[in-house]
Amino acid sequence: PTPTTNPINIKKLTAMRSPVTAFQQIKEHPSQNIIGERNNSFLPGSPFSFSLHGSVQESDSAIIRIPDGVCLKINCASVQRKAMDEYLKQKGSIGVSLRLSSEENPEMLPIWTFARDRSSGYTMSGLGLRICGPRTVRLLAFMEMGYRSGQSVDVHLFGSVSLNKDAFD
């Protein structure tokens, strides 16, 4: 076969044009009215940055779709100092945790928590989360108590999108 008809090359060309998508609806509580959304696409080779809107509802998680032949790497999570300090002034607020669920395990499990008394900084680097497609995962900025007053904090995620080199060998 010629280089353009070789099945591996066709798969690679398709993957190069297939973006990772991140989508989150922002809802008012308790009414469940949709008041906004965050929706971004990231092609292989691009940096990944997405702000998760904080919530106490697992149904408010962002849906991240990673296509075949593509990998998402999340290296860093952060919160804005001023927003976090304001949130922590609320009675009962403890912090915010970054939670992940996958098709294999739908339970929302915490992978990083910014806690009032335990966190030394507003950024966590070295998360080293690498997910290759085809895969759909959900990410949530879970507000640890205190959210009931209506205030929440965004968790900002940073990383990169690349081709899954293992898929083309």
mmCIF file of C-alpha atoms in Angstrom:
data_model
loop_
_atom_site.group_PDB
_atom_site.id
_atom_site.type_symbol
_atom_site.label_atom_id
_atom_site.label_comp_id
_atom_site.label_asym_id
_atom_site.label_seq_id
_atom_site.Cartn_x
_atom_site.Cartn_y
_atom_site.Cartn_z
ATOM 1 C CA PRO A 1 0.000 0.000 0.000
ATOM 2 C CA THR A 2 1.051 3.581 -0.602
ATOM 3 C CA PRO A 3 1.847 5.808 2.420
ATOM 4 C CA THR A 4 -1.537 7.565 2.174
ATOM 5 C CA THR A 5 -3.546 4.332 1.964
ATOM 6 C CA ASN A 6 -1.629 2.433 4.651
ATOM 7 C CA PRO A 7 -4.233 1.744 7.397
ATOM 8 C CA ILE A 8 -1.909 2.988 10.158
ATOM 9 C CA ASN A 9 -1.217 6.250 8.302
ATOM 10 C CA ILE A 10 -4.927 6.798 7.648
ATOM 11 C CA LYS A 11 -5.642 6.232 11.354
ATOM 12 C CA LYS A 12 -2.857 8.668 12.264
ATOM 13 C CA LEU A 13 -4.130 11.338 9.846
ATOM 14 C CA THR A 14 -7.636 10.938 11.279
ATOM 15 C CA ALA A 15 -6.320 11.243 14.854
ATOM 16 C CA MET A 16 -4.379 14.418 13.972
ATOM 17 C CA ARG A 17 -7.700 16.074 13.039
ATOM 18 C CA SER A 18 -9.671 14.655 16.002
ATOM 19 C CA PRO A 19 -9.936 17.016 18.960
ATOM 20 C CA VAL A 20 -10.318 16.257 22.631
ATOM 21 C CA THR A 21 -13.559 17.967 23.676
ATOM 22 C CA ALA A 22 -14.380 19.312 27.143
ATOM 23 C CA PHE A 23 -17.983 20.278 27.907
ATOM 24 C CA GLN A 24 -19.668 21.423 31.122
ATOM 25 C CA GLN A 25 -23.129 22.866 31.648
ATOM 26 C CA ILE A 26 -23.382 25.357 34.487
ATOM 27 C CA LYS A 27 -26.650 24.982 36.361
ATOM 28 C CA GLU A 28 -28.464 27.028 38.945
ATOM 29 C CA HIS A 29 -29.338 25.096 42.095
ATOM 30 C CA PRO A 30 -31.807 23.890 43.178
ATOM 31 C CA SER A 31 -33.790 24.870 40.040
ATOM 32 C CA GLN A 32 -31.436 23.015 37.621
ATOM 33 C CA ASN A 33 -31.848 25.876 35.115
ATOM 34 C CA ILE A 34 -28.877 26.007 32.750
ATOM 35 C CA ILE A 35 -27.201 29.398 33.159
ATOM 36 C CA GLY A 36 -24.131 28.804 30.994
ATOM 37 C CA GLU A 37 -21.726 26.309 29.546
ATOM 38 C CA ARG A 38 -18.048 25.772 28.942
ATOM 39 C CA ASN A 39 -17.162 24.035 25.716
ATOM 40 C CA ASN A 40 -13.638 23.731 24.284
ATOM 41 C CA SER A 41 -11.849 21.586 21.697
ATOM 42 C CA PHE A 42 -8.137 20.748 21.673
ATOM 43 C CA LEU A 43 -6.340 19.219 18.677
ATOM 44 C CA PRO A 44 -3.248 17.023 19.104
ATOM 45 C CA GLY A 45 -0.201 19.218 19.638
ATOM 46 C CA SER A 46 -2.129 21.880 21.531
ATOM 47 C CA PRO A 47 -1.942 22.852 25.176
ATOM 48 C CA PHE A 48 -4.977 21.865 27.257
ATOM 49 C CA SER A 49 -6.571 24.372 29.629
ATOM 50 C CA PHE A 50 -10.069 24.093 31.038
ATOM 51 C CA SER A 51 -11.822 25.677 34.016
ATOM 52 C CA LEU A 52 -14.164 23.395 35.910
ATOM 53 C CA HIS A 53 -17.054 25.201 37.594
ATOM 54 C CA GLY A 54 -17.315 24.031 41.210
ATOM 55 C CA SER A 55 -20.409 22.169 42.391
ATOM 56 C CA VAL A 56 -21.709 19.698 44.976
ATOM 57 C CA GLN A 57 -23.694 17.837 42.296
ATOM 58 C CA GLU A 58 -21.943 14.997 40.447
ATOM 59 C CA SER A 59 -24.318 15.629 37.537
ATOM 60 C CA ASP A 60 -22.535 18.992 37.045
ATOM 61 C CA SER A 61 -19.281 17.299 36.042
ATOM 62 C CA ALA A 62 -17.540 18.120 32.777
ATOM 63 C CA ILE A 63 -17.535 15.456 30.081
ATOM 64 C CA ILE A 64 -14.158 14.967 28.414
ATOM 65 C CA ARG A 65 -14.146 12.962 25.171
ATOM 66 C CA ILE A 66 -10.803 11.670 23.924
ATOM 67 C CA PRO A 67 -10.853 10.230 20.386
ATOM 68 C CA ASP A 68 -9.074 7.118 19.151
ATOM 69 C CA GLY A 69 -5.335 7.627 18.685
ATOM 70 C CA VAL A 70 -5.232 10.731 20.914
ATOM 71 C CA CYS A 71 -4.024 11.209 24.510
ATOM 72 C CA LEU A 72 -4.866 13.876 27.083
ATOM 73 C CA LYS A 73 -2.279 14.644 29.734
ATOM 74 C CA ILE A 74 -3.277 16.754 32.741
ATOM 75 C CA ASN A 75 -0.229 17.967 34.626
ATOM 76 C CA CYS A 76 -1.468 20.774 36.822
ATOM 77 C CA ALA A 77 -4.551 21.975 38.704
ATOM 78 C CA SER A 78 -4.972 25.354 40.355
ATOM 79 C CA VAL A 79 -7.458 27.595 42.110
ATOM 80 C CA GLN A 80 -7.415 31.388 42.214
ATOM 81 C CA ARG A 81 -6.247 32.596 45.597
ATOM 82 C CA LYS A 82 -8.801 35.413 46.011
ATOM 83 C CA ALA A 83 -11.777 33.228 45.005
ATOM 84 C CA MET A 84 -10.622 30.419 47.307
ATOM 85 C CA ASP A 85 -10.049 32.779 50.239
ATOM 86 C CA GLU A 86 -13.586 34.193 49.802
ATOM 87 C CA TYR A 87 -15.052 30.689 49.610
ATOM 88 C CA LEU A 88 -13.194 29.592 52.754
ATOM 89 C CA LYS A 89 -14.745 32.471 54.728
ATOM 90 C CA GLN A 90 -18.097 30.646 54.521
ATOM 91 C CA LYS A 91 -19.090 28.644 57.575
ATOM 92 C CA GLY A 92 -18.410 24.957 57.055
ATOM 93 C CA SER A 93 -16.326 25.291 53.905
ATOM 94 C CA ILE A 94 -13.294 23.024 53.794
ATOM 95 C CA GLY A 95 -11.997 23.269 50.230
ATOM 96 C CA VAL A 96 -12.466 21.842 46.759
ATOM 97 C CA SER A 97 -11.451 18.501 45.290
ATOM 98 C CA LEU A 98 -10.763 17.473 41.708
ATOM 99 C CA ARG A 99 -12.647 14.249 41.034
ATOM 100 C CA LEU A 100 -12.510 11.821 38.109
ATOM 101 C CA SER A 101 -14.706 9.007 36.853
ATOM 102 C CA SER A 102 -14.252 6.794 33.813
ATOM 103 C CA GLU A 103 -16.253 4.334 31.767
ATOM 104 C CA GLU A 104 -14.564 1.536 33.715
ATOM 105 C CA ASN A 105 -15.297 3.104 37.125
ATOM 106 C CA PRO A 106 -18.224 5.560 37.217
ATOM 107 C CA GLU A 107 -17.561 6.485 40.873
ATOM 108 C CA MET A 108 -16.269 10.077 41.259
ATOM 109 C CA LEU A 109 -12.938 9.629 43.037
ATOM 110 C CA PRO A 110 -10.790 12.521 44.308
ATOM 111 C CA ILE A 111 -7.340 12.892 42.749
ATOM 112 C CA TRP A 112 -6.437 16.239 44.369
ATOM 113 C CA THR A 113 -7.954 18.293 47.190
ATOM 114 C CA PHE A 114 -7.288 21.890 48.067
ATOM 115 C CA ALA A 115 -8.074 21.959 51.792
ATOM 116 C CA ARG A 116 -8.195 24.961 54.098
ATOM 117 C CA ASP A 117 -5.690 23.661 56.637
ATOM 118 C CA ARG A 118 -3.657 21.185 54.616
ATOM 119 C CA SER A 119 -2.723 22.862 51.328
ATOM 120 C CA SER A 120 0.462 24.879 51.178
ATOM 121 C CA GLY A 121 -0.223 26.437 47.765
ATOM 122 C CA TYR A 122 -2.971 27.159 45.278
ATOM 123 C CA THR A 123 -1.473 24.954 42.543
ATOM 124 C CA MET A 124 -0.848 21.230 42.283
ATOM 125 C CA SER A 125 1.699 20.268 39.666
ATOM 126 C CA GLY A 126 2.870 16.796 38.801
ATOM 127 C CA LEU A 127 -0.601 15.242 38.555
ATOM 128 C CA GLY A 128 0.678 13.088 35.685
ATOM 129 C CA LEU A 129 -2.781 12.020 34.561
ATOM 130 C CA ARG A 130 -2.555 10.522 31.038
ATOM 131 C CA ILE A 131 -5.696 9.205 29.347
ATOM 132 C CA CYS A 132 -5.699 7.798 25.812
ATOM 133 C CA GLY A 133 -8.747 7.346 23.620
ATOM 134 C CA PRO A 134 -11.159 6.276 22.617
ATOM 135 C CA ARG A 135 -12.388 7.187 26.070
ATOM 136 C CA THR A 136 -14.897 9.394 27.854
ATOM 137 C CA VAL A 137 -14.173 10.605 31.375
ATOM 138 C CA ARG A 138 -15.926 13.006 33.720
ATOM 139 C CA LEU A 139 -14.130 15.616 35.823
ATOM 140 C CA LEU A 140 -15.664 17.541 38.703
ATOM 141 C CA ALA A 141 -14.548 20.390 40.942
ATOM 142 C CA PHE A 142 -16.366 19.182 44.055
ATOM 143 C CA MET A 143 -17.042 21.844 46.669
ATOM 144 C CA GLU A 144 -16.303 20.369 50.083
ATOM 145 C CA MET A 145 -19.254 21.817 52.078
ATOM 146 C CA GLY A 146 -20.142 25.498 52.241
ATOM 147 C CA TYR A 147 -21.503 25.599 48.670
ATOM 148 C CA ARG A 148 -25.073 25.937 49.869
ATOM 149 C CA SER A 149 -24.679 29.715 50.071
ATOM 150 C CA GLY A 150 -24.249 29.744 46.300
ATOM 151 C CA GLN A 151 -20.555 30.532 46.160
ATOM 152 C CA SER A 152 -18.218 28.190 44.333
ATOM 153 C CA VAL A 153 -14.644 28.085 43.079
ATOM 154 C CA ASP A 154 -13.319 27.067 39.672
ATOM 155 C CA VAL A 155 -10.531 24.515 39.394
ATOM 156 C CA HIS A 156 -8.282 25.274 36.425
ATOM 157 C CA LEU A 157 -6.684 22.323 34.624
ATOM 158 C CA PHE A 158 -3.565 22.493 32.458
ATOM 159 C CA GLY A 159 -1.871 19.922 30.278
ATOM 160 C CA SER A 160 -1.461 18.883 26.665
ATOM 161 C CA VAL A 161 -3.031 16.840 23.894
ATOM 162 C CA SER A 162 -0.915 14.524 21.756
ATOM 163 C CA LEU A 163 -1.103 11.577 19.417
ATOM 164 C CA ASN A 164 -0.936 8.168 21.087
ATOM 165 C CA LYS A 165 2.378 7.009 19.656
ATOM 166 C CA ASP A 166 1.697 3.445 20.876
ATOM 167 C CA ALA A 167 -1.306 3.244 18.525
ATOM 168 C CA PHE A 168 0.797 3.778 15.407
ATOM 169 C CA ASP A 169 3.762 1.434 15.932
#
